[in-house]
CSV table of C-alpha atoms and ligand atoms in Angstrom, one decimal:
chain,number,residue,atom,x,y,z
A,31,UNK,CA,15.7,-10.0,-16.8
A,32,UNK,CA,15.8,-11.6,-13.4
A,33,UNK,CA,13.2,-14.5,-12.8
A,34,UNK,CA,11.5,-15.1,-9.3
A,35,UNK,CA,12.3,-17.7,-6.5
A,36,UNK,CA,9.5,-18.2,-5.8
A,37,UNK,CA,7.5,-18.8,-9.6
A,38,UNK,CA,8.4,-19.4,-12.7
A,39,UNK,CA,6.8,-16.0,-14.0
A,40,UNK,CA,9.8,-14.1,-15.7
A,41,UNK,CA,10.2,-10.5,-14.2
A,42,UNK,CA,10.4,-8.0,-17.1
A,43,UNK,CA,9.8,-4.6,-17.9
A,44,UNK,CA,10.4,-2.6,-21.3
A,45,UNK,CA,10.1,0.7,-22.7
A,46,UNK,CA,7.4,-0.1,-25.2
A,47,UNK,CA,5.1,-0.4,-21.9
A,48,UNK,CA,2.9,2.2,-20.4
A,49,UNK,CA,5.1,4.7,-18.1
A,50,UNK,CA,2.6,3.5,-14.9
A,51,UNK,CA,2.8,0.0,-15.4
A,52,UNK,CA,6.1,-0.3,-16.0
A,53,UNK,CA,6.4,1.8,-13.1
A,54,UNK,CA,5.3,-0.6,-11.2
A,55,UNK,CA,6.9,-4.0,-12.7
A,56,UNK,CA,9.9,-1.6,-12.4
A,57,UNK,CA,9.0,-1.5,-8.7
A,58,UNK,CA,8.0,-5.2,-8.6
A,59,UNK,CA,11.4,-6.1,-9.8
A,60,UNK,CA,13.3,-4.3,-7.8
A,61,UNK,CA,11.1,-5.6,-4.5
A,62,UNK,CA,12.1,-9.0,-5.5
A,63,UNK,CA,15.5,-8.8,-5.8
A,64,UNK,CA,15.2,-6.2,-2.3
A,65,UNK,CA,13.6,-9.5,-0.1
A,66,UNK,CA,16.4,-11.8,-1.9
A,67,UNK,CA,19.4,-9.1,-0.9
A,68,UNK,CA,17.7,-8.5,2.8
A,69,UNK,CA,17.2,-4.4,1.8
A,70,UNK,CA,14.2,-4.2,4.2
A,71,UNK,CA,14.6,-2.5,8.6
A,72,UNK,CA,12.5,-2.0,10.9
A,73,UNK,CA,11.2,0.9,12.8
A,74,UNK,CA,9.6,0.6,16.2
A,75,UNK,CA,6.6,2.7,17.2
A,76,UNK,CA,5.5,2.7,20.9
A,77,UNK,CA,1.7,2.0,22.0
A,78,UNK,CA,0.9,2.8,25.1
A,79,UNK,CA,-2.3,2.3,28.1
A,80,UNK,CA,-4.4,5.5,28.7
A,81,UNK,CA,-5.0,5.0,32.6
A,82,UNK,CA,-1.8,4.7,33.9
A,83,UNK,CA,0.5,6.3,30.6
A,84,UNK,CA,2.7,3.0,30.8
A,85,UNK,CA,4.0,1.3,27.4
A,86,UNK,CA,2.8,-1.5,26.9
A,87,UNK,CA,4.6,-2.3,23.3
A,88,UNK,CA,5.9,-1.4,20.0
A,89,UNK,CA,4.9,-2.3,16.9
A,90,UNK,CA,7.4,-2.8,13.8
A,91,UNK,CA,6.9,-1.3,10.7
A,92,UNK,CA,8.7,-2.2,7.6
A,93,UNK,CA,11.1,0.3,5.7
A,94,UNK,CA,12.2,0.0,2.4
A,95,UNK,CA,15.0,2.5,1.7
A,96,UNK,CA,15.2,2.3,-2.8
A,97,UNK,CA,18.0,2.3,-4.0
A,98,UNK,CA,17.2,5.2,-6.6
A,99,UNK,CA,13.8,5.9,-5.4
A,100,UNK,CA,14.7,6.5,-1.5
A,101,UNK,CA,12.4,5.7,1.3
A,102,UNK,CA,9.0,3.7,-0.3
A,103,UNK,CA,5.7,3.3,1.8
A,104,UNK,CA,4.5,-0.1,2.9
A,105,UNK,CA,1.7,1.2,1.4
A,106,UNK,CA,2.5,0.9,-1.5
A,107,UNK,CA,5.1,-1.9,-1.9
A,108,UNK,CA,3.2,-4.2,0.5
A,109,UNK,CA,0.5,-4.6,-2.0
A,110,UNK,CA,3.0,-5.1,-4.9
A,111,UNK,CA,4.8,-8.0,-2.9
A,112,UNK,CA,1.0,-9.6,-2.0
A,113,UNK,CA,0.3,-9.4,-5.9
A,114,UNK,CA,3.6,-10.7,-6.6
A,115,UNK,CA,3.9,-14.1,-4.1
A,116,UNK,CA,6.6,-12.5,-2.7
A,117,UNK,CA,4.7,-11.4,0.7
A,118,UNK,CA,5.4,-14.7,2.7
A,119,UNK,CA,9.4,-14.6,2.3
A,120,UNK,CA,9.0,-10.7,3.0
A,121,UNK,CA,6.6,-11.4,6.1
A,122,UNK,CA,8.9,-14.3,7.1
A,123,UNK,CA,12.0,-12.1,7.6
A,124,UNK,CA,9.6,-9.4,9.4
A,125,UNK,CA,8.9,-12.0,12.1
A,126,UNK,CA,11.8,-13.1,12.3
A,127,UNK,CA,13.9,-10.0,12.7
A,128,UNK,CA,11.2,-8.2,15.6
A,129,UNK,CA,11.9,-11.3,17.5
A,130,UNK,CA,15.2,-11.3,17.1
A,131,UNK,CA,15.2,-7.2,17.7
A,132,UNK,CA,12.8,-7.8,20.7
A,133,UNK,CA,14.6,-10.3,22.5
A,134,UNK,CA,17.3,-7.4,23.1
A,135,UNK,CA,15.6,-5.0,24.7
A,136,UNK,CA,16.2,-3.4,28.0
A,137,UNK,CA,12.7,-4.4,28.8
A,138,UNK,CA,10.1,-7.2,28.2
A,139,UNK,CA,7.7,-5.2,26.2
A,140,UNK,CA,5.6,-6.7,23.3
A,141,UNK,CA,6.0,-6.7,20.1
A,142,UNK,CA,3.2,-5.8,17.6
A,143,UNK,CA,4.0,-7.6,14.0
A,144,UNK,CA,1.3,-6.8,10.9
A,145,UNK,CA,0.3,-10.1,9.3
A,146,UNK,CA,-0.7,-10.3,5.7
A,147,UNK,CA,-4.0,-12.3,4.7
A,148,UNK,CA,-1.7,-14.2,2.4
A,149,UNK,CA,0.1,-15.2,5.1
A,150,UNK,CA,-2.3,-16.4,7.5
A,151,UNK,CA,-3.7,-18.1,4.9
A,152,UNK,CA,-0.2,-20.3,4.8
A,153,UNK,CA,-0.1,-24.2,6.2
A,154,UNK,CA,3.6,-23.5,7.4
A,155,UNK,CA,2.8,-20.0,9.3
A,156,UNK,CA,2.7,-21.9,12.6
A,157,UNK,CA,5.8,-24.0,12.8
A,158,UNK,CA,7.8,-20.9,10.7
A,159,UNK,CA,6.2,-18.7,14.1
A,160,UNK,CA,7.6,-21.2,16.5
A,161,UNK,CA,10.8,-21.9,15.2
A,162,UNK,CA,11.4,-17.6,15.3
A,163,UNK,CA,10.3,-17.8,18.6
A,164,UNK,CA,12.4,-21.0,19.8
A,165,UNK,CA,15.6,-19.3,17.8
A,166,UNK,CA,15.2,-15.6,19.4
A,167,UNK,CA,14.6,-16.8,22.7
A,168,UNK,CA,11.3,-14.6,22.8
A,169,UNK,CA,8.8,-16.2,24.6
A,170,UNK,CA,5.3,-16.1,23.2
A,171,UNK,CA,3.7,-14.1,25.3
A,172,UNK,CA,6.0,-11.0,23.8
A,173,UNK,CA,4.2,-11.5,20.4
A,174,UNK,CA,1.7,-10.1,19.2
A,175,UNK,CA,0.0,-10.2,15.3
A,176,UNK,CA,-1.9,-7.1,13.8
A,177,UNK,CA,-4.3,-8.9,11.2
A,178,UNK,CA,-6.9,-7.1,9.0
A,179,UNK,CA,-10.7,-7.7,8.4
A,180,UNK,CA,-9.3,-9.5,5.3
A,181,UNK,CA,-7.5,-11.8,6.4
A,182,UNK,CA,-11.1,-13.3,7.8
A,183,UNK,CA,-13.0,-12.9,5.2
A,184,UNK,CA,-11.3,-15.0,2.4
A,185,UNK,CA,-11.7,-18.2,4.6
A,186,UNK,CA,-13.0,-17.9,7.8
A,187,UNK,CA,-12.7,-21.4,8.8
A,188,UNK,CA,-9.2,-21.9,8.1
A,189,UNK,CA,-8.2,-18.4,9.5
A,190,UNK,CA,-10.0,-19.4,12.7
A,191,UNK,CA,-7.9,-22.6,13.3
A,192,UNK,CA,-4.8,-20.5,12.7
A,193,UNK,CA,-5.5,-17.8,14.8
A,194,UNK,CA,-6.8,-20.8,17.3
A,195,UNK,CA,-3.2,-21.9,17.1
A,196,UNK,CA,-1.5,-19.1,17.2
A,197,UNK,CA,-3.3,-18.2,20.8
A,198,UNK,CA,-3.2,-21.6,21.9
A,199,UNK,CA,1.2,-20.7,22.0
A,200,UNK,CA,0.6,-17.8,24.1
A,201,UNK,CA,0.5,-15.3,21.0
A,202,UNK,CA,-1.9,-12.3,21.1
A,203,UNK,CA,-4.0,-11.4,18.5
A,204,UNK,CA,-5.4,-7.8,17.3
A,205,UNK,CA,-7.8,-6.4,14.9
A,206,UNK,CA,-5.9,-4.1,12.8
A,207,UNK,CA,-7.8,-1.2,10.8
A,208,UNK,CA,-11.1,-1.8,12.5
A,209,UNK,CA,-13.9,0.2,11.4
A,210,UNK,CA,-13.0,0.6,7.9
A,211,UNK,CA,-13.9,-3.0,6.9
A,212,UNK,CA,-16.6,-5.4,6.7
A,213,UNK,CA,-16.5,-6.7,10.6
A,214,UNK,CA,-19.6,-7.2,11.9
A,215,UNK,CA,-20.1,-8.1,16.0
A,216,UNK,CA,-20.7,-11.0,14.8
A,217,UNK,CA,-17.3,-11.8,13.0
A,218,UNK,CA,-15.8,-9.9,16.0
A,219,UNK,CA,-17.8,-12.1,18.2
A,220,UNK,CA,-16.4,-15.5,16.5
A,221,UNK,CA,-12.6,-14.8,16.8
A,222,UNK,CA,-10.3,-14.5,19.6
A,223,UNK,CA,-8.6,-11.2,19.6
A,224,UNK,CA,-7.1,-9.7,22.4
A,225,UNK,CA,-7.6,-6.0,21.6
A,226,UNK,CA,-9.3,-3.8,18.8
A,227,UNK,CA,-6.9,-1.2,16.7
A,228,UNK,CA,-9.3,1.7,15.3
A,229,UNK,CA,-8.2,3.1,12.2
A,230,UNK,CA,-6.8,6.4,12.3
A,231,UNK,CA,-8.9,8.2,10.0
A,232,UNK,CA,-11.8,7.9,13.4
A,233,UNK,CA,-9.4,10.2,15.0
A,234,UNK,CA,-8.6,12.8,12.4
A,235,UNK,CA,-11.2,15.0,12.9
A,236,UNK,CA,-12.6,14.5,16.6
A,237,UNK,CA,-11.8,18.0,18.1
A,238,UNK,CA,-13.6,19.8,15.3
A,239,UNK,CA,-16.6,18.1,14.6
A,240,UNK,CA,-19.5,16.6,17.2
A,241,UNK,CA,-20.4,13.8,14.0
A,242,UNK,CA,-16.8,12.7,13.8
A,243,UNK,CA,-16.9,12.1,17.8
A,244,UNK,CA,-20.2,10.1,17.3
A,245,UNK,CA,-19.0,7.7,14.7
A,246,UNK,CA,-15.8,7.4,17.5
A,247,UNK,CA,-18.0,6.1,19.7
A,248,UNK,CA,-20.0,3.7,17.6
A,249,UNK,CA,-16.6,2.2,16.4
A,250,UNK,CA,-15.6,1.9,20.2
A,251,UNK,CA,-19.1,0.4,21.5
A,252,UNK,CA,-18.0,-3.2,20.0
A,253,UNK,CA,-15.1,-3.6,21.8
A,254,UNK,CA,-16.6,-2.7,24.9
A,255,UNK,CA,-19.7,-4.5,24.2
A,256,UNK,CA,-17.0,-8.3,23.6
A,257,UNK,CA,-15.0,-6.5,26.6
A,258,UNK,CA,-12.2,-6.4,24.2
A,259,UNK,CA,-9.6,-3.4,24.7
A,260,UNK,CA,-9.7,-0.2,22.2
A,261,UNK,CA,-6.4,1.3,20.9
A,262,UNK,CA,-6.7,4.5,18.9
A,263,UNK,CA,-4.1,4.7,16.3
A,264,UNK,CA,-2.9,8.2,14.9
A,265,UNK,CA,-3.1,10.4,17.9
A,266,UNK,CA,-0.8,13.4,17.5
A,267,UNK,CA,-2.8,15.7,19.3
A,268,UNK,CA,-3.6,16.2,23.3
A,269,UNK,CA,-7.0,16.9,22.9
A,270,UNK,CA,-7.3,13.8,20.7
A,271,UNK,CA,-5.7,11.3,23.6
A,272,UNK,CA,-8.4,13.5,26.0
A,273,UNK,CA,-11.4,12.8,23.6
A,274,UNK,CA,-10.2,9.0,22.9
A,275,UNK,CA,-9.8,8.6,26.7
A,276,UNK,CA,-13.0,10.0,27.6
A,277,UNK,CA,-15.2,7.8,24.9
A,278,UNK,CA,-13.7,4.4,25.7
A,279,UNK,CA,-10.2,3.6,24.5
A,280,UNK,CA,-7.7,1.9,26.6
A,281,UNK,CA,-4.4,2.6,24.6
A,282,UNK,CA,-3.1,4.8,21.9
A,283,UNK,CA,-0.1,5.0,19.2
A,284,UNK,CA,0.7,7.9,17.1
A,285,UNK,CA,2.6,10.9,16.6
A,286,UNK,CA,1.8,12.4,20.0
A,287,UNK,CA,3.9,10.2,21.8
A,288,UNK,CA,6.3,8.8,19.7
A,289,UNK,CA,6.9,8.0,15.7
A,290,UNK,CA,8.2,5.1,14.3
A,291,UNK,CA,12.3,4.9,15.1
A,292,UNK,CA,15.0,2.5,14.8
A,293,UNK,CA,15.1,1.9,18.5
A,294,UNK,CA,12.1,1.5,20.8
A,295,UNK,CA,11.0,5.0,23.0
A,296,UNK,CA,12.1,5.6,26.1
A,297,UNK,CA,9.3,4.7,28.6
A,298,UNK,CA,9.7,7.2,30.8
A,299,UNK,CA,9.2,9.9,28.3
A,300,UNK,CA,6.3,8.6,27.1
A,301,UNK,CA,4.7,8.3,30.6
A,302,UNK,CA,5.1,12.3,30.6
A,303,UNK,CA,3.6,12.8,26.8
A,304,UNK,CA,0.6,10.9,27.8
A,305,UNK,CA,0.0,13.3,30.5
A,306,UNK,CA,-0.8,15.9,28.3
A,307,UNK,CA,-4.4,14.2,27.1
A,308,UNK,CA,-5.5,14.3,30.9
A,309,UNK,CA,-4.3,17.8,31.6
A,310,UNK,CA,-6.3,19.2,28.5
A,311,UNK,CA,-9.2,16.9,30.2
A,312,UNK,CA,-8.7,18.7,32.9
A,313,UNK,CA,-8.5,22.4,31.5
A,314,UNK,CA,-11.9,21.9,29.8
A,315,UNK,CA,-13.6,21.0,33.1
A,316,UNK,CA,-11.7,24.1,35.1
A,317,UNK,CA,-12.9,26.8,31.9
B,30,C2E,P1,-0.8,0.0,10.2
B,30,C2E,O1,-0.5,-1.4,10.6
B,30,C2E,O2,-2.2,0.5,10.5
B,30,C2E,O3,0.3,0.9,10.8
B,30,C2E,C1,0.0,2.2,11.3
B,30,C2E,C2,0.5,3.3,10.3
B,30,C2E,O4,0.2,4.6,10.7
B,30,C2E,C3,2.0,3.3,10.0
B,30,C2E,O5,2.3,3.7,8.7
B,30,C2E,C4,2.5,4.4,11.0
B,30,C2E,O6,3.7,4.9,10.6
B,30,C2E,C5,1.4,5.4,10.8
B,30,C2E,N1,1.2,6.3,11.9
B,30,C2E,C6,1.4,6.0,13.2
B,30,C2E,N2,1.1,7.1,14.0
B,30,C2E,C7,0.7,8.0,13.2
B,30,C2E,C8,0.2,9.4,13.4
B,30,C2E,O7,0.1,9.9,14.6
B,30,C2E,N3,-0.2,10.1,12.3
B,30,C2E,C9,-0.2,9.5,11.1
B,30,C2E,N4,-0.6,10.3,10.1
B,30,C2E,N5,0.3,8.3,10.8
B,30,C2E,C10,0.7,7.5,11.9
B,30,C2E,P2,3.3,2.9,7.8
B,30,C2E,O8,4.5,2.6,8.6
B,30,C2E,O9,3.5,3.8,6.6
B,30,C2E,O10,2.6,1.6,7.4
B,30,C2E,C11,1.4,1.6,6.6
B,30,C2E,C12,0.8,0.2,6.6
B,30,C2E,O11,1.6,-0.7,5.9
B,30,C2E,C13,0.5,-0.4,8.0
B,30,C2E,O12,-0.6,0.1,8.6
B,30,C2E,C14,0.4,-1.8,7.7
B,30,C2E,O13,-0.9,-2.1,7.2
B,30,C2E,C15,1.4,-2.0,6.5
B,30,C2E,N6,2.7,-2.6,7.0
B,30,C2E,C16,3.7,-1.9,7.6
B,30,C2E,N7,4.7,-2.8,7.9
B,30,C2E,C17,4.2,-4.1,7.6
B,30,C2E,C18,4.7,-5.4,7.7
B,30,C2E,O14,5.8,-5.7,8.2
B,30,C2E,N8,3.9,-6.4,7.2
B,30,C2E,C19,2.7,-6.2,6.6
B,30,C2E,N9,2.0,-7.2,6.1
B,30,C2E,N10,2.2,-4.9,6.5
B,30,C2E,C20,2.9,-3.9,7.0
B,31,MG,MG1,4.9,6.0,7.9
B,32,MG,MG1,-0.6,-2.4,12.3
B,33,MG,MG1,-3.8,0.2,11.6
């Protein structure tokens, strides 16, 4: 029995349960006691701008290495610590460490950190952002938050005087996910992000089907419409980065050009994988 720091809920799990929820107490348990022991790295994965093939930044991704279970997807544990109350200490610790991380590198690249709704919606976010950046030495213009559609919804008001704040210290904002939520142009219209992230699952499919490409380009037309900049997330493909480049985007992440690592990509590398989207470009036009 081990009981949180953060609430006075005891954390407990028994035979006499269901195997799948105990499963995952099991799993919320050993989360908890993960954030308290640090257990949590980072990997890095570049992003990089379509017309010149330059990196622009890395975003961190959290890893959670079990200790029976082996490696466990944010997708799945980021959820249980959100449920749990034990996504701010989790988040804080994120922040923290890819400004710390950042602040080390070769060169003065951003960094791209996901933000929970839970957290946004937190009175202390602000001053526990400034003190990372004062304390790492990274200044704010290195630092930029992925947020969800969700993190709007729940209360727009109060996430709009956050975000406010966040910009008005030289922080970046993106739209995480977009496409496969509830943002309208409207919502888009009413907050201050610097640059749209497309969901992945707009990508999957582009070279095979005419429809997928069309629904592309409807999730593009907002951000050119608020003259906010397009990343494409998940391209692991050539012809995708050709198709993505062609229909609007400004910048990609994914598989083609580098997966998430312990240490940043080598830029110069990069610049020759994102080659290979314009080269298939030009191949089509030539046959
Ligand atoms: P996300 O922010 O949309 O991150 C992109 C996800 O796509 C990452 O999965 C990345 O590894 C994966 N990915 C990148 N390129 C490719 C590709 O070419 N093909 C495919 N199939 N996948 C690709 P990951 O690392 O498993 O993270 C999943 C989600 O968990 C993230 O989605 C984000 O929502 C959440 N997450 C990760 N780290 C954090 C964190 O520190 N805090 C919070 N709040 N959420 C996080
Ligand atoms: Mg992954
Ligand atoms: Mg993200
Ligand atoms: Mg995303």
């Amino acid at each position: 029995r081990a009981k949180s720091a953060h609430s006075d809920q005891p954390c407990f799990y028994d035979s006499a349960m269901d195997d799948a929820v105990r499963d995952r107490r099991e799993l919320a348990c050993d989360l908890r006691a993960a954030v308290q022991a640090g257990a949590f790295h980072l990997h890095f994965q570049v992003q990089a701008e379509i017309a010149t093939g330059r990196v622009t930044g890395y975003e961190a991704l959290l890893r959670w290495t079990h200790p029976s279970r082996g490696p466990i997807s944010p997708a799945k544990f980021i959820p249980l610590a959100e449920e749990n109350g034990d996504i701010v200490p989790l988040s804080v610790w994120v922040l923290r460490e890819a400004c710390f991380q950042a602040a080390l590198w070769p060169d003065p690249h951003i960094v791209s950190v996901n933000l929970s709704p839970l957290h946004l919606a937190d009175p202390q976010l602000i001053a526990m952002v400034r003190a990372a950046l004062d304390e790492s030495g990274l200044p704010a213009e290195r630092l930029l938050l992925e947020l969800t559609e969700s993190a709007i919804i729940r209360d727009r008001r109060y996430a709009l005087r956050q975000l406010a704040a966040l910009k008005a210290m030289g922080i970046a904002i993106a739209l995480d996910d977009f496409g496969v939520g509830y943002s309208s142009l409207d919502v888009l219209r009413s907050f201050p992000f610097d640059r749209i992230k497309l969901d992945s699952s707009f990508v999957a499919e582009i070279e095979r089907s005419e429809q997928a490409v069309a629904i592309l380009r409807s999730v593009v037309a907002p951000g050119t419409i608020l003259d906010m900049p397009v990343l494409a997330e998940g391209i692991e493909r050539p012809a995708q980065l050709a198709i993505v480049a062609r229909e609007g985007c400004s910048a990609i992440q994914g598989y083609l050009i580098g997966r998430p690592s312990h240490r940043p990509a080598d830029p110069d590398k990069v610049e020759d994988l994102m080659q290979l989207g314009p080269r298939v470009l030009r191949q089509a036009l030539v046959s």
